[in-house]
Short mmCIF file of C-alpha atoms in Angstrom, two decimals:
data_model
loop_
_atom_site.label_atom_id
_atom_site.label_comp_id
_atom_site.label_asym_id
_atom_site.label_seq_id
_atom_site.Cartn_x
_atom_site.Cartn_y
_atom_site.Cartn_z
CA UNK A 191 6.46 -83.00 -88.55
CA UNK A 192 10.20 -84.84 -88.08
CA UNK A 193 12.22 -82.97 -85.88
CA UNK A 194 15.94 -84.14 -87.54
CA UNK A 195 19.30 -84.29 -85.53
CA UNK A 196 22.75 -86.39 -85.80
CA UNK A 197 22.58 -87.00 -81.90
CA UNK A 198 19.30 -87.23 -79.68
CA UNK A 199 20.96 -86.00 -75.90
CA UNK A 200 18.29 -87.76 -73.26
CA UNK A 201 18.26 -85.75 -70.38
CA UNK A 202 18.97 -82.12 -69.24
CA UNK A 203 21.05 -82.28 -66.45
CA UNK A 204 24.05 -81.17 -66.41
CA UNK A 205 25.92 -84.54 -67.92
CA UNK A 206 23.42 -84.38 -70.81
CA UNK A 207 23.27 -80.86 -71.75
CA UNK A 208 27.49 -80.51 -71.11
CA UNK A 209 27.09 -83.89 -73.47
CA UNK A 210 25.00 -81.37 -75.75
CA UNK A 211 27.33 -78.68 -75.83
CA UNK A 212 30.55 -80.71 -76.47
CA UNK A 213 28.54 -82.76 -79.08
CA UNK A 214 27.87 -79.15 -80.97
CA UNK A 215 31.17 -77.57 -80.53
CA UNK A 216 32.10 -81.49 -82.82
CA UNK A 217 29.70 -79.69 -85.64
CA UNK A 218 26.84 -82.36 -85.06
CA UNK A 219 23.36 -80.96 -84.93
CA UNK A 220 21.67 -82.06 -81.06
CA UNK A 221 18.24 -82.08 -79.53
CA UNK A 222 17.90 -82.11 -76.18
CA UNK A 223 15.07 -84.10 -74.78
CA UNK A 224 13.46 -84.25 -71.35
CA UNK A 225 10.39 -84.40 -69.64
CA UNK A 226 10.75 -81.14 -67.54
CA UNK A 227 13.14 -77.90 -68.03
CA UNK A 228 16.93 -78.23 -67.85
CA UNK A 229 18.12 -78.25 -64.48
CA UNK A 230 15.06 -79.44 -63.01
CA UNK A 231 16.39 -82.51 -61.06
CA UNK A 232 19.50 -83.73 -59.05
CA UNK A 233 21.30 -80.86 -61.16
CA UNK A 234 19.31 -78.26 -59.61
CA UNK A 235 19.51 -78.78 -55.87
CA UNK A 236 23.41 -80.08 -55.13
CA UNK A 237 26.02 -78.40 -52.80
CA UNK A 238 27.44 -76.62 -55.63
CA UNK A 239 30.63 -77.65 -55.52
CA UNK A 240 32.78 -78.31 -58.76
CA UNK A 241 34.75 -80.80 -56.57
CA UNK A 242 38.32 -81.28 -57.65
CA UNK A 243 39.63 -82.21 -54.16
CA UNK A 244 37.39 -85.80 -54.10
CA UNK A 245 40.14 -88.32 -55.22
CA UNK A 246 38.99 -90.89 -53.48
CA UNK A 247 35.35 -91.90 -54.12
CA UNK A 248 32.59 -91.94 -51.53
CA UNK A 249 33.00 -95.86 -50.01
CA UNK A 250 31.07 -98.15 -48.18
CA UNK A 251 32.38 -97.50 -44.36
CA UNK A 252 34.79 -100.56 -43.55
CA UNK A 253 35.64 -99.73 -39.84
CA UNK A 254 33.22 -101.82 -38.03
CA UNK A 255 32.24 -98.68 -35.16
CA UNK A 256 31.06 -96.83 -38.17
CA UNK A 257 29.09 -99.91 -39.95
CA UNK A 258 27.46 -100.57 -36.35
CA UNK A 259 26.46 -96.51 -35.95
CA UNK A 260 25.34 -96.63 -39.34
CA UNK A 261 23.01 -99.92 -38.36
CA UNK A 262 20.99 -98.07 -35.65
CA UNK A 263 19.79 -95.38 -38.28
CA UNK A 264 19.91 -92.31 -35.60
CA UNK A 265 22.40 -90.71 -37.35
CA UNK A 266 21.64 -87.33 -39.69
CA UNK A 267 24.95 -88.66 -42.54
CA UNK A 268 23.38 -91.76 -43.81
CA UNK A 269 19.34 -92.86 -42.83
CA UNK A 270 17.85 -95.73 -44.59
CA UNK A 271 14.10 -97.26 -45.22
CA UNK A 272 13.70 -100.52 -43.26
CA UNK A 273 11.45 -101.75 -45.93
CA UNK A 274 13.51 -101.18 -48.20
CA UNK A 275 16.90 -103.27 -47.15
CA UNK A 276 15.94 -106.65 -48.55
CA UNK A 277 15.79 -105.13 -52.06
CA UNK A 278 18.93 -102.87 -51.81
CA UNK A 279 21.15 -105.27 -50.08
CA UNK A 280 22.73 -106.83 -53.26
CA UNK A 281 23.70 -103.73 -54.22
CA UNK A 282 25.23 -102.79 -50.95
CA UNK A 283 26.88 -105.90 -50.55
CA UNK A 284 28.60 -105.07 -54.05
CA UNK A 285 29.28 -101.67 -53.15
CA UNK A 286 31.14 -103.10 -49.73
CA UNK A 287 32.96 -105.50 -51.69
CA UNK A 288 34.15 -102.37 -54.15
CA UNK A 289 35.43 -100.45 -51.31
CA UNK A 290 38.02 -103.24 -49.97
CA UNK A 291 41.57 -100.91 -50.12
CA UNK A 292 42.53 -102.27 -53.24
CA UNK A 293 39.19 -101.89 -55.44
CA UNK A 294 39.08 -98.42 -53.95
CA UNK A 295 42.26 -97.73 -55.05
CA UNK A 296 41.54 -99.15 -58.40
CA UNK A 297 38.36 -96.82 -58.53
CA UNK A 298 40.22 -93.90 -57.25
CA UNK A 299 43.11 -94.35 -59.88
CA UNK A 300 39.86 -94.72 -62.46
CA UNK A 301 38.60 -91.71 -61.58
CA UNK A 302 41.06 -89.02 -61.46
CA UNK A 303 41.39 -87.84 -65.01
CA UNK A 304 37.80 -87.16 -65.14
CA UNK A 305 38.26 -85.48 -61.49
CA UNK A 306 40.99 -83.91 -62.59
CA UNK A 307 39.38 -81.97 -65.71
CA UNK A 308 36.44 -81.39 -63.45
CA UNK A 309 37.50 -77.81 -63.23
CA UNK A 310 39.21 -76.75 -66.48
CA UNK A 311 36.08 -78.19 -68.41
CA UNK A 312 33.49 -76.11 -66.24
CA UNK A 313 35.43 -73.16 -66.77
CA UNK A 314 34.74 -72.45 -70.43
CA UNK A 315 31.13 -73.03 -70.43
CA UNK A 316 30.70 -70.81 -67.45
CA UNK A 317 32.57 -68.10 -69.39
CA UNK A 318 30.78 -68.60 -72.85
CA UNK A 319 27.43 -69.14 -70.69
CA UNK A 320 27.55 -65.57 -69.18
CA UNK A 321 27.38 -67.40 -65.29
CA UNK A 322 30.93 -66.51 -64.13
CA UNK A 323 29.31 -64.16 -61.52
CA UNK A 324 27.74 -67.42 -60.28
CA UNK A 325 31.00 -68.75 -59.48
CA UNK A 326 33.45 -68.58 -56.75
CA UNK A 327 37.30 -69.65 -56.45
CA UNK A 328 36.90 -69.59 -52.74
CA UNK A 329 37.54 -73.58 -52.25
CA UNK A 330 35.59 -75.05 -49.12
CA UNK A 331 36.09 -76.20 -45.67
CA UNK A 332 36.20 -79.16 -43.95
CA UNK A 333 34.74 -78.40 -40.74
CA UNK A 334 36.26 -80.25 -37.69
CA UNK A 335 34.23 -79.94 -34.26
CA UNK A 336 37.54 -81.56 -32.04
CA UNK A 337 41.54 -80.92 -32.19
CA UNK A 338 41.40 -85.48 -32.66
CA UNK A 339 39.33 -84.56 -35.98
CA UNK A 340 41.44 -81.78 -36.95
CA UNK A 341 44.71 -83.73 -36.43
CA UNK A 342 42.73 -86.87 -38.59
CA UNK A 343 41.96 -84.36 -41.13
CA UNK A 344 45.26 -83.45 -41.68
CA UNK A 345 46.53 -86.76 -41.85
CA UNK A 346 44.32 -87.17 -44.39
CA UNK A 347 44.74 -84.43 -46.26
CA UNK A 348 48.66 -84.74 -46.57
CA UNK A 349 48.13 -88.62 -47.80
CA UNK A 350 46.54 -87.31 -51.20
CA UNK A 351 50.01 -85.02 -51.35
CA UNK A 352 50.67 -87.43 -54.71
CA UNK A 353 47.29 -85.64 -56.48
CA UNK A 354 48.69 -82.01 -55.61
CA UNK A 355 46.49 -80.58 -54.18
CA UNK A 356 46.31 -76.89 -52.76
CA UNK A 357 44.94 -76.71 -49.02
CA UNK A 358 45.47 -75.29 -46.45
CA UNK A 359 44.92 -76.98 -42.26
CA UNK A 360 43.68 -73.87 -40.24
CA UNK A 361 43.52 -73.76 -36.72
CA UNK A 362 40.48 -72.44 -34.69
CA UNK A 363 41.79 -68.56 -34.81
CA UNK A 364 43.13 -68.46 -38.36
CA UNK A 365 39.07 -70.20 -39.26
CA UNK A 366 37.52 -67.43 -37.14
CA UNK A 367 39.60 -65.15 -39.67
CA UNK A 368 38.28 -66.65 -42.58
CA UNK A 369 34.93 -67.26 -41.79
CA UNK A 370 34.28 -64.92 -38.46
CA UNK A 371 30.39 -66.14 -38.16
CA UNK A 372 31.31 -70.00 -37.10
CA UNK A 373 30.88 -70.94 -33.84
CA UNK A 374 33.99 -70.62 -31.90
CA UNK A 375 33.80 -74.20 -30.49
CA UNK A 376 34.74 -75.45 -33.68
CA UNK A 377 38.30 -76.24 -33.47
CA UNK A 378 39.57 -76.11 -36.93
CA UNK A 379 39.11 -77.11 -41.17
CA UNK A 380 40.76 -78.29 -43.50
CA UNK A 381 40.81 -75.10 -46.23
CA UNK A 382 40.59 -77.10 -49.67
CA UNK A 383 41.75 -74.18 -52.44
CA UNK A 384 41.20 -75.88 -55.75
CA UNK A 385 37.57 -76.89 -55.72
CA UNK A 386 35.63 -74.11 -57.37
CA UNK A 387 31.73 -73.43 -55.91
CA UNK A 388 28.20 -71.92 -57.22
CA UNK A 389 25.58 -69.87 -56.22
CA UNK A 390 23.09 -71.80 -58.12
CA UNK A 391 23.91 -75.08 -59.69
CA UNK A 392 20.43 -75.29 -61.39
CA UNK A 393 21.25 -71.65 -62.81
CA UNK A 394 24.35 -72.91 -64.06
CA UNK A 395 22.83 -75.66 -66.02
CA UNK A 396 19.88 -73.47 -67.40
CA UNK A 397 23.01 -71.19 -68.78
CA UNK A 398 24.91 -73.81 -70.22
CA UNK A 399 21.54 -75.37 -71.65
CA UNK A 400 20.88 -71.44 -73.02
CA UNK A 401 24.28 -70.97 -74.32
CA UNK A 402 23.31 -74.51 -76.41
CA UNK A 403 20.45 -73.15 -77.93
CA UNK A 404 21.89 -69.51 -78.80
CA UNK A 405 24.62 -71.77 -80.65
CA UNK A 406 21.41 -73.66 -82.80
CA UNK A 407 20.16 -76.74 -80.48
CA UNK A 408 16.87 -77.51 -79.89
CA UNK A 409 15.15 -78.92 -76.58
CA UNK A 410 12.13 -80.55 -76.57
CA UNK A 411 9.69 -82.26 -74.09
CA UNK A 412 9.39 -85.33 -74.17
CA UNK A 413 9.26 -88.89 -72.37
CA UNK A 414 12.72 -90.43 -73.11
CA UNK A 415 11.11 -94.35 -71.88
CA UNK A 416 9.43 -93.98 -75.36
CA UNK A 417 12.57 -94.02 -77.29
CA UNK A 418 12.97 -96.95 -80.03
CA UNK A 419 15.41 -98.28 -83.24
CA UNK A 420 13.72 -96.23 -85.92
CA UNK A 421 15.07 -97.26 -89.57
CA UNK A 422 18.95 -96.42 -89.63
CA UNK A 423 19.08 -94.61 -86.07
CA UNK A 424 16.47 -93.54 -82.92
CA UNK A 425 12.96 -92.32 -82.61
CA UNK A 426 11.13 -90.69 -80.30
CA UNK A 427 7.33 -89.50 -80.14
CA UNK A 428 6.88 -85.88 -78.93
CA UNK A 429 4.13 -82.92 -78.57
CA UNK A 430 6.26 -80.92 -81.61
CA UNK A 431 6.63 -84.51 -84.24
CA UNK A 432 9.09 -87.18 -84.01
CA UNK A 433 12.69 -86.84 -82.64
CA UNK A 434 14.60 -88.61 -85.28
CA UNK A 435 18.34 -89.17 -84.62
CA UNK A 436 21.36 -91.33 -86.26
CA UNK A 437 22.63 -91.30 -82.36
CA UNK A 438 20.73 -91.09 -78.94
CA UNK A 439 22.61 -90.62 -75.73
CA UNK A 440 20.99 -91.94 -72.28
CA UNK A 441 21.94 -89.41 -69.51
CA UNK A 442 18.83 -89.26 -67.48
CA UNK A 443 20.64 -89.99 -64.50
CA UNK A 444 18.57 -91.96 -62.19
CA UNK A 445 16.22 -92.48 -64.63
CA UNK A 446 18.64 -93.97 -67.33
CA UNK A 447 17.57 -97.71 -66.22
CA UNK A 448 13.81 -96.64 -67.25
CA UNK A 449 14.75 -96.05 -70.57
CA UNK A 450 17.78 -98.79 -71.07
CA UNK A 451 16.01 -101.93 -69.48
CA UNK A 452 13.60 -102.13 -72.50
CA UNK A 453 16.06 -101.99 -74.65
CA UNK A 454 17.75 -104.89 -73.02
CA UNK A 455 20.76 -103.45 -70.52
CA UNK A 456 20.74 -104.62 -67.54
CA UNK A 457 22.61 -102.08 -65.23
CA UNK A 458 23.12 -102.37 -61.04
CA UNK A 459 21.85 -98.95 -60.95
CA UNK A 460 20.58 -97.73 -57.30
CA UNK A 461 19.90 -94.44 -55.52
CA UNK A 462 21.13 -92.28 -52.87
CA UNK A 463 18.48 -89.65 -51.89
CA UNK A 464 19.33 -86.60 -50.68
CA UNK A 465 17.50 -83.07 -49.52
CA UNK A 466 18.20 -79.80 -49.22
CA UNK A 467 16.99 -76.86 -47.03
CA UNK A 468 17.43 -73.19 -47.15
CA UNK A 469 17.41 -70.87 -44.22
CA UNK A 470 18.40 -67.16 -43.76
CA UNK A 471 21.42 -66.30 -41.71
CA UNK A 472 20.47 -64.84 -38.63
CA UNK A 473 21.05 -61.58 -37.70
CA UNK A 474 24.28 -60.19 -39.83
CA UNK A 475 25.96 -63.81 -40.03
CA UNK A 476 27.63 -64.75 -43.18
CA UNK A 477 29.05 -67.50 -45.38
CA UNK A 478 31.99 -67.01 -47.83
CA UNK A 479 32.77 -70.58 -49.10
CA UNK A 480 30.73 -73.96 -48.57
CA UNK A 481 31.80 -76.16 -45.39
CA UNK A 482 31.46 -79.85 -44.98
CA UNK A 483 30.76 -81.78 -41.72
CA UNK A 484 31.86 -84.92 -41.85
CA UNK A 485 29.99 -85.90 -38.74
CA UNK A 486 26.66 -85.08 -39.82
CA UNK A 487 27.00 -85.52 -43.38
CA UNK A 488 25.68 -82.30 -44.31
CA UNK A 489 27.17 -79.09 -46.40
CA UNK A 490 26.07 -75.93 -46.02
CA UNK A 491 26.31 -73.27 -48.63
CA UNK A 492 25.58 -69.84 -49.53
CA UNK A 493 23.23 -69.74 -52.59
CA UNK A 494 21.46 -67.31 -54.49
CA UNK A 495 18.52 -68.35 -52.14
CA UNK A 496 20.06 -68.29 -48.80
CA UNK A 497 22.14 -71.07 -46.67
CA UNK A 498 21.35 -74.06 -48.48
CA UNK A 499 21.83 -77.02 -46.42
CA UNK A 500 22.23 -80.28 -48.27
CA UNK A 501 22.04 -83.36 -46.35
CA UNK A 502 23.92 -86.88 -46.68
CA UNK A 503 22.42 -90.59 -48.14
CA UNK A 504 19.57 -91.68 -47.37
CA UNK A 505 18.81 -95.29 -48.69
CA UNK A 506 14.99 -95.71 -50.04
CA UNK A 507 12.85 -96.53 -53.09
CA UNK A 508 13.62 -93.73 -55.45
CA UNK A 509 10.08 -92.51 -56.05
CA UNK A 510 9.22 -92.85 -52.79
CA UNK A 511 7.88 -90.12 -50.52
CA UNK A 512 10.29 -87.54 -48.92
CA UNK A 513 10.64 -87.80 -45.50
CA UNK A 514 11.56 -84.95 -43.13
CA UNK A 515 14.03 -87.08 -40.40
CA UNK A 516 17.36 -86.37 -42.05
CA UNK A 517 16.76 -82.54 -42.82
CA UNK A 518 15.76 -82.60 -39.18
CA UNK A 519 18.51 -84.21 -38.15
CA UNK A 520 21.58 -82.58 -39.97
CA UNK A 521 19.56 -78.79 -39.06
CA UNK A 522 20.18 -79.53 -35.01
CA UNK A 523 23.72 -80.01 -35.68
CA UNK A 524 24.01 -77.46 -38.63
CA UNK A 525 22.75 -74.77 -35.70
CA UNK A 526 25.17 -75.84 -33.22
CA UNK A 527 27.65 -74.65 -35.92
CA UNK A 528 26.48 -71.41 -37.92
CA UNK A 529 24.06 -69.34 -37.05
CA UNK A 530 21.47 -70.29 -39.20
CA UNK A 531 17.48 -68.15 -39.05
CA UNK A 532 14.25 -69.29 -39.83
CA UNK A 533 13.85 -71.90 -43.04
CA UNK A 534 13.16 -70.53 -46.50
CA UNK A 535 10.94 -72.78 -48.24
CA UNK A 536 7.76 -74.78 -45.76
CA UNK A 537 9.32 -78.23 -47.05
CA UNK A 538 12.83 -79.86 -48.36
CA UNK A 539 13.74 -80.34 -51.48
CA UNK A 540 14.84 -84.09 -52.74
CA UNK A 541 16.62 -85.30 -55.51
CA UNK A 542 18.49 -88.40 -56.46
CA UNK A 543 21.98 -89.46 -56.86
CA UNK A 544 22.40 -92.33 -59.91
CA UNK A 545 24.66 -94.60 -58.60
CA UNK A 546 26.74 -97.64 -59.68
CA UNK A 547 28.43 -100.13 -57.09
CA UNK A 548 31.94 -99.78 -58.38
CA UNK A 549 32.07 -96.17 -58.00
CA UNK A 550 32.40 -95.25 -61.66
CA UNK A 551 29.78 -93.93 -64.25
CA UNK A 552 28.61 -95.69 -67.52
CA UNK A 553 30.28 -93.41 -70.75
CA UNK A 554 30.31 -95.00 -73.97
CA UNK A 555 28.54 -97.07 -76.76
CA UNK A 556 25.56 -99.29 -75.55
CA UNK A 557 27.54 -102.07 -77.67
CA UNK A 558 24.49 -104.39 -78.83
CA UNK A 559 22.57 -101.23 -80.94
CA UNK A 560 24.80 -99.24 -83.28
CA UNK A 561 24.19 -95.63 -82.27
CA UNK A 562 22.90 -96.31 -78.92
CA UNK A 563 25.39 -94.34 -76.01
CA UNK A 564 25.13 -94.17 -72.16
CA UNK A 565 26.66 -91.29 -69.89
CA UNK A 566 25.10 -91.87 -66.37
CA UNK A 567 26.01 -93.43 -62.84
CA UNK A 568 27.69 -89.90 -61.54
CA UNK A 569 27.06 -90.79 -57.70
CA UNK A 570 27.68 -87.85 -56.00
CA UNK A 571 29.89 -85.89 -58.22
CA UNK A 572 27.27 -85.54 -61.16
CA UNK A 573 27.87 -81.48 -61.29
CA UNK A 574 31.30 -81.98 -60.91
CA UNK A 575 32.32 -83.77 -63.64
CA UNK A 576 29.42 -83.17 -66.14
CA UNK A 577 31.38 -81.17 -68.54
CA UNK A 578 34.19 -83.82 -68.35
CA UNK A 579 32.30 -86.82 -69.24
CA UNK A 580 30.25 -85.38 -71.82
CA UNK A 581 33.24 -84.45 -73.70
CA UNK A 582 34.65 -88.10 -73.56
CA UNK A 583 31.42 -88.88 -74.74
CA UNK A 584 31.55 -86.36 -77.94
CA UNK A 585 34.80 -87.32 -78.56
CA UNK A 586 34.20 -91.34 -78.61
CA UNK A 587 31.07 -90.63 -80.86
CA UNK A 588 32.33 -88.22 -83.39
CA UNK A 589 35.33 -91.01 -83.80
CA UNK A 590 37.91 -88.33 -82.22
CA UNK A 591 41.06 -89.84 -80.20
CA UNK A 592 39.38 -89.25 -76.67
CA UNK A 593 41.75 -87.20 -74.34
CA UNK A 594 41.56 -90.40 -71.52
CA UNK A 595 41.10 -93.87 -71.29
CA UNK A 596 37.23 -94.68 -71.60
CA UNK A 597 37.95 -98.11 -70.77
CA UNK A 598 36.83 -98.26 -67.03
CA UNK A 599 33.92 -96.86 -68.07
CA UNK A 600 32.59 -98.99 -70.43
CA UNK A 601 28.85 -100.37 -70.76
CA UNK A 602 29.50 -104.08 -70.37
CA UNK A 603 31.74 -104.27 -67.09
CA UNK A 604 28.69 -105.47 -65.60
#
């Protein structure tokens, strides 16, 4: 039996079941089609952070100090799979050349009106969804280990006064006020207030996917690679009959490329694997807000399940094999900073970050097959803006004036 929609969504992460929702609340009728439950991937093991503070996106390291640290692959922020260089190094070499000043700025300027609706577009679901008690307004911290790094923080910090944003620079004392249970050899953060944070960010995505089906969607399992031009629109085999759609939307994150190459796009998609850890808090220690090291790349956060620890890139073939170094790593240096108890679960989790070499994600029309769209290529900010881009995308396909340029995002920069 034909399972019948206006718009096939590919994908239940958070970009394709936000895509889902804002596709509904246009009146079309959605499935939602993936392989495992929503929230099952990247979306479920982030840091949580709704991140309206990132302006600037994550570049390629230009100072030459930082390449060369990088190079020796001791460090816990960024590993990378020997074996694996010769095939990524295109990619990095394009992702270098992106992050010249200029380009960056060009990426950065790109960026911000999705960044900047990263927050006002969460906010509604999470309300409708029931999950506000899963949220916090407590901002996060930018940890800084000497008074040099506090002082380059801050320098930083005021630079991005043009984006207003709220933060405040907090010596050692008034950080031991806020958050009494870091180590008092920490000499200061930078307090950034408008960011919003979760307890769960794979809770929050099985709420907003909920809140889609208590307003009449359907999800269904099913392998998105099969998807093909059926008649006047898509089709796609599953256990329950055929998905048949007029539209189908990619957003499979990582795994978009599986399902675009055989349709012909060609996309410099790579990978930045990450993990994540949870430990208990030893003895009566506590966490009120998540809090960034910069030098080990890391974030720890309090989650439903304890101190989740969530580590930085590490470069190697996506379906690889996890390996333990960088949890290892960024745990030594996590300990020398909160008090953090035994581990939670006997091995890390790992998930994948979709990536693109210019910084930006892919939102719009496929352009060679009418109905054919693409919202992927979130980097590291896929739970961030989620809700943002998959209203551009309902907008552009239901033939509404879209509420920001969707030009630098287009399918065929590439």
């Amino acid at each position: 039996m034909a399972i019948d929609s206006d718009v096939a969504v590919l994908g239940a992460g958070i970009v394709g079941v936000s895509t889902a929702l804002h596709l509904q609340a246009r009146g079309r009728s959605v499935v939602l089609v993936d392989r495992r439950d929503p929230g099952e991937e990247t979306s479920h093991g982030n840091a949580g952070l709704i991140e309206r503070s990132s302006v600037i996106p994550y570049a390629f390291p230009r100072n030459v100090l930082t390449i060369l640290r990088i190079a020796l692959n001791r460090s816990s922020d960024v590993r990378y799979d020997w074996r694996f260089l010769p095939r990524v190094a295109p990619w990095l070499f394009q992702y270098w050349r992106n992050s010249a000043p200029q380009r960056l700025a060009e990426a950065a300027r790109d960026m911000l009106p999705l960044i900047e609706r990263s927050v006002s577009e969460h906010r509604p679901l999470l309300t409708e969804a029931g999950a506000t008690h899963l949220a916090r307004e407590s901002g996060w911290l930018e940890i800084c280990r000497r008074p040099q790094d506090l002082a380059a923080s801050a320098r930083g910090a005021a630079q991005l006064k043009q984006y207003r944003l709220d933060h405040d620079v907090l010596d050692a004392a008034r950080l031991r006020e806020l958050e009494p249970s870091l180590s008092p050899s920490i000499a200061g953060a930078v307090h950034w207030r408008d960011p919003l944070s979760v307890s769960s960010p794979g809770a929050v995505t099985k709420a907003y996917a909920e809140l889609f089906l208590r307003r009449g969607g359907r999800f269904v399992r099913a392998d998105a690679r099969a998807l093909k031009p059926s008649g006047a629109g898509w089709g796609l085999p599953s256990g329950e009959g055929e998905v048949r759609a007029k539209h189908a939307v990619i957003a499979l994150g990582a795994w978009s490329t599986d399902c675009a190459a055989p349709l012909g796009y060609r996309f410099p998609l790579a990978v930045k694997r990450g993990y994540h850890m949870h430990f208990r808090p030893a003895g009566n220690a506590s966490l009120g807000r998540p809090m960034v090291s910069a030098y080990g790349g890391f974030v720890l956060s309090p989650m439903l399940d304890g101190i989740r620890m969530t580590t930085g890139v590490e470069m190697a073939p996506r379906d690889a094999a996890p390996s333990p170094v960088q949890v290892d790593r960024a745990e030594a240096i996590a300990r020398t900073l909160f008090p953090l108890g035994e581990r939670v679960q006997d091995t890390p989790w790992m998930g994948v970050r979709p990536c693109l070499p210019d910084m930006k994600p892919v939102i719009g029309p496929a352009g060679r097959h009418p109905g054919l769209w693409f919202n992927f290529g979130h980097a590291h900010h896929g739970f961030t803006l989620g809700p943002a881009s998959g209203r551009l995308l309902a907008e552009m396909l239901t033939g509404e004036a879209p509420a920001i340029d969707p030009a630098p995002y287009r399918a065929d920069r590439f």
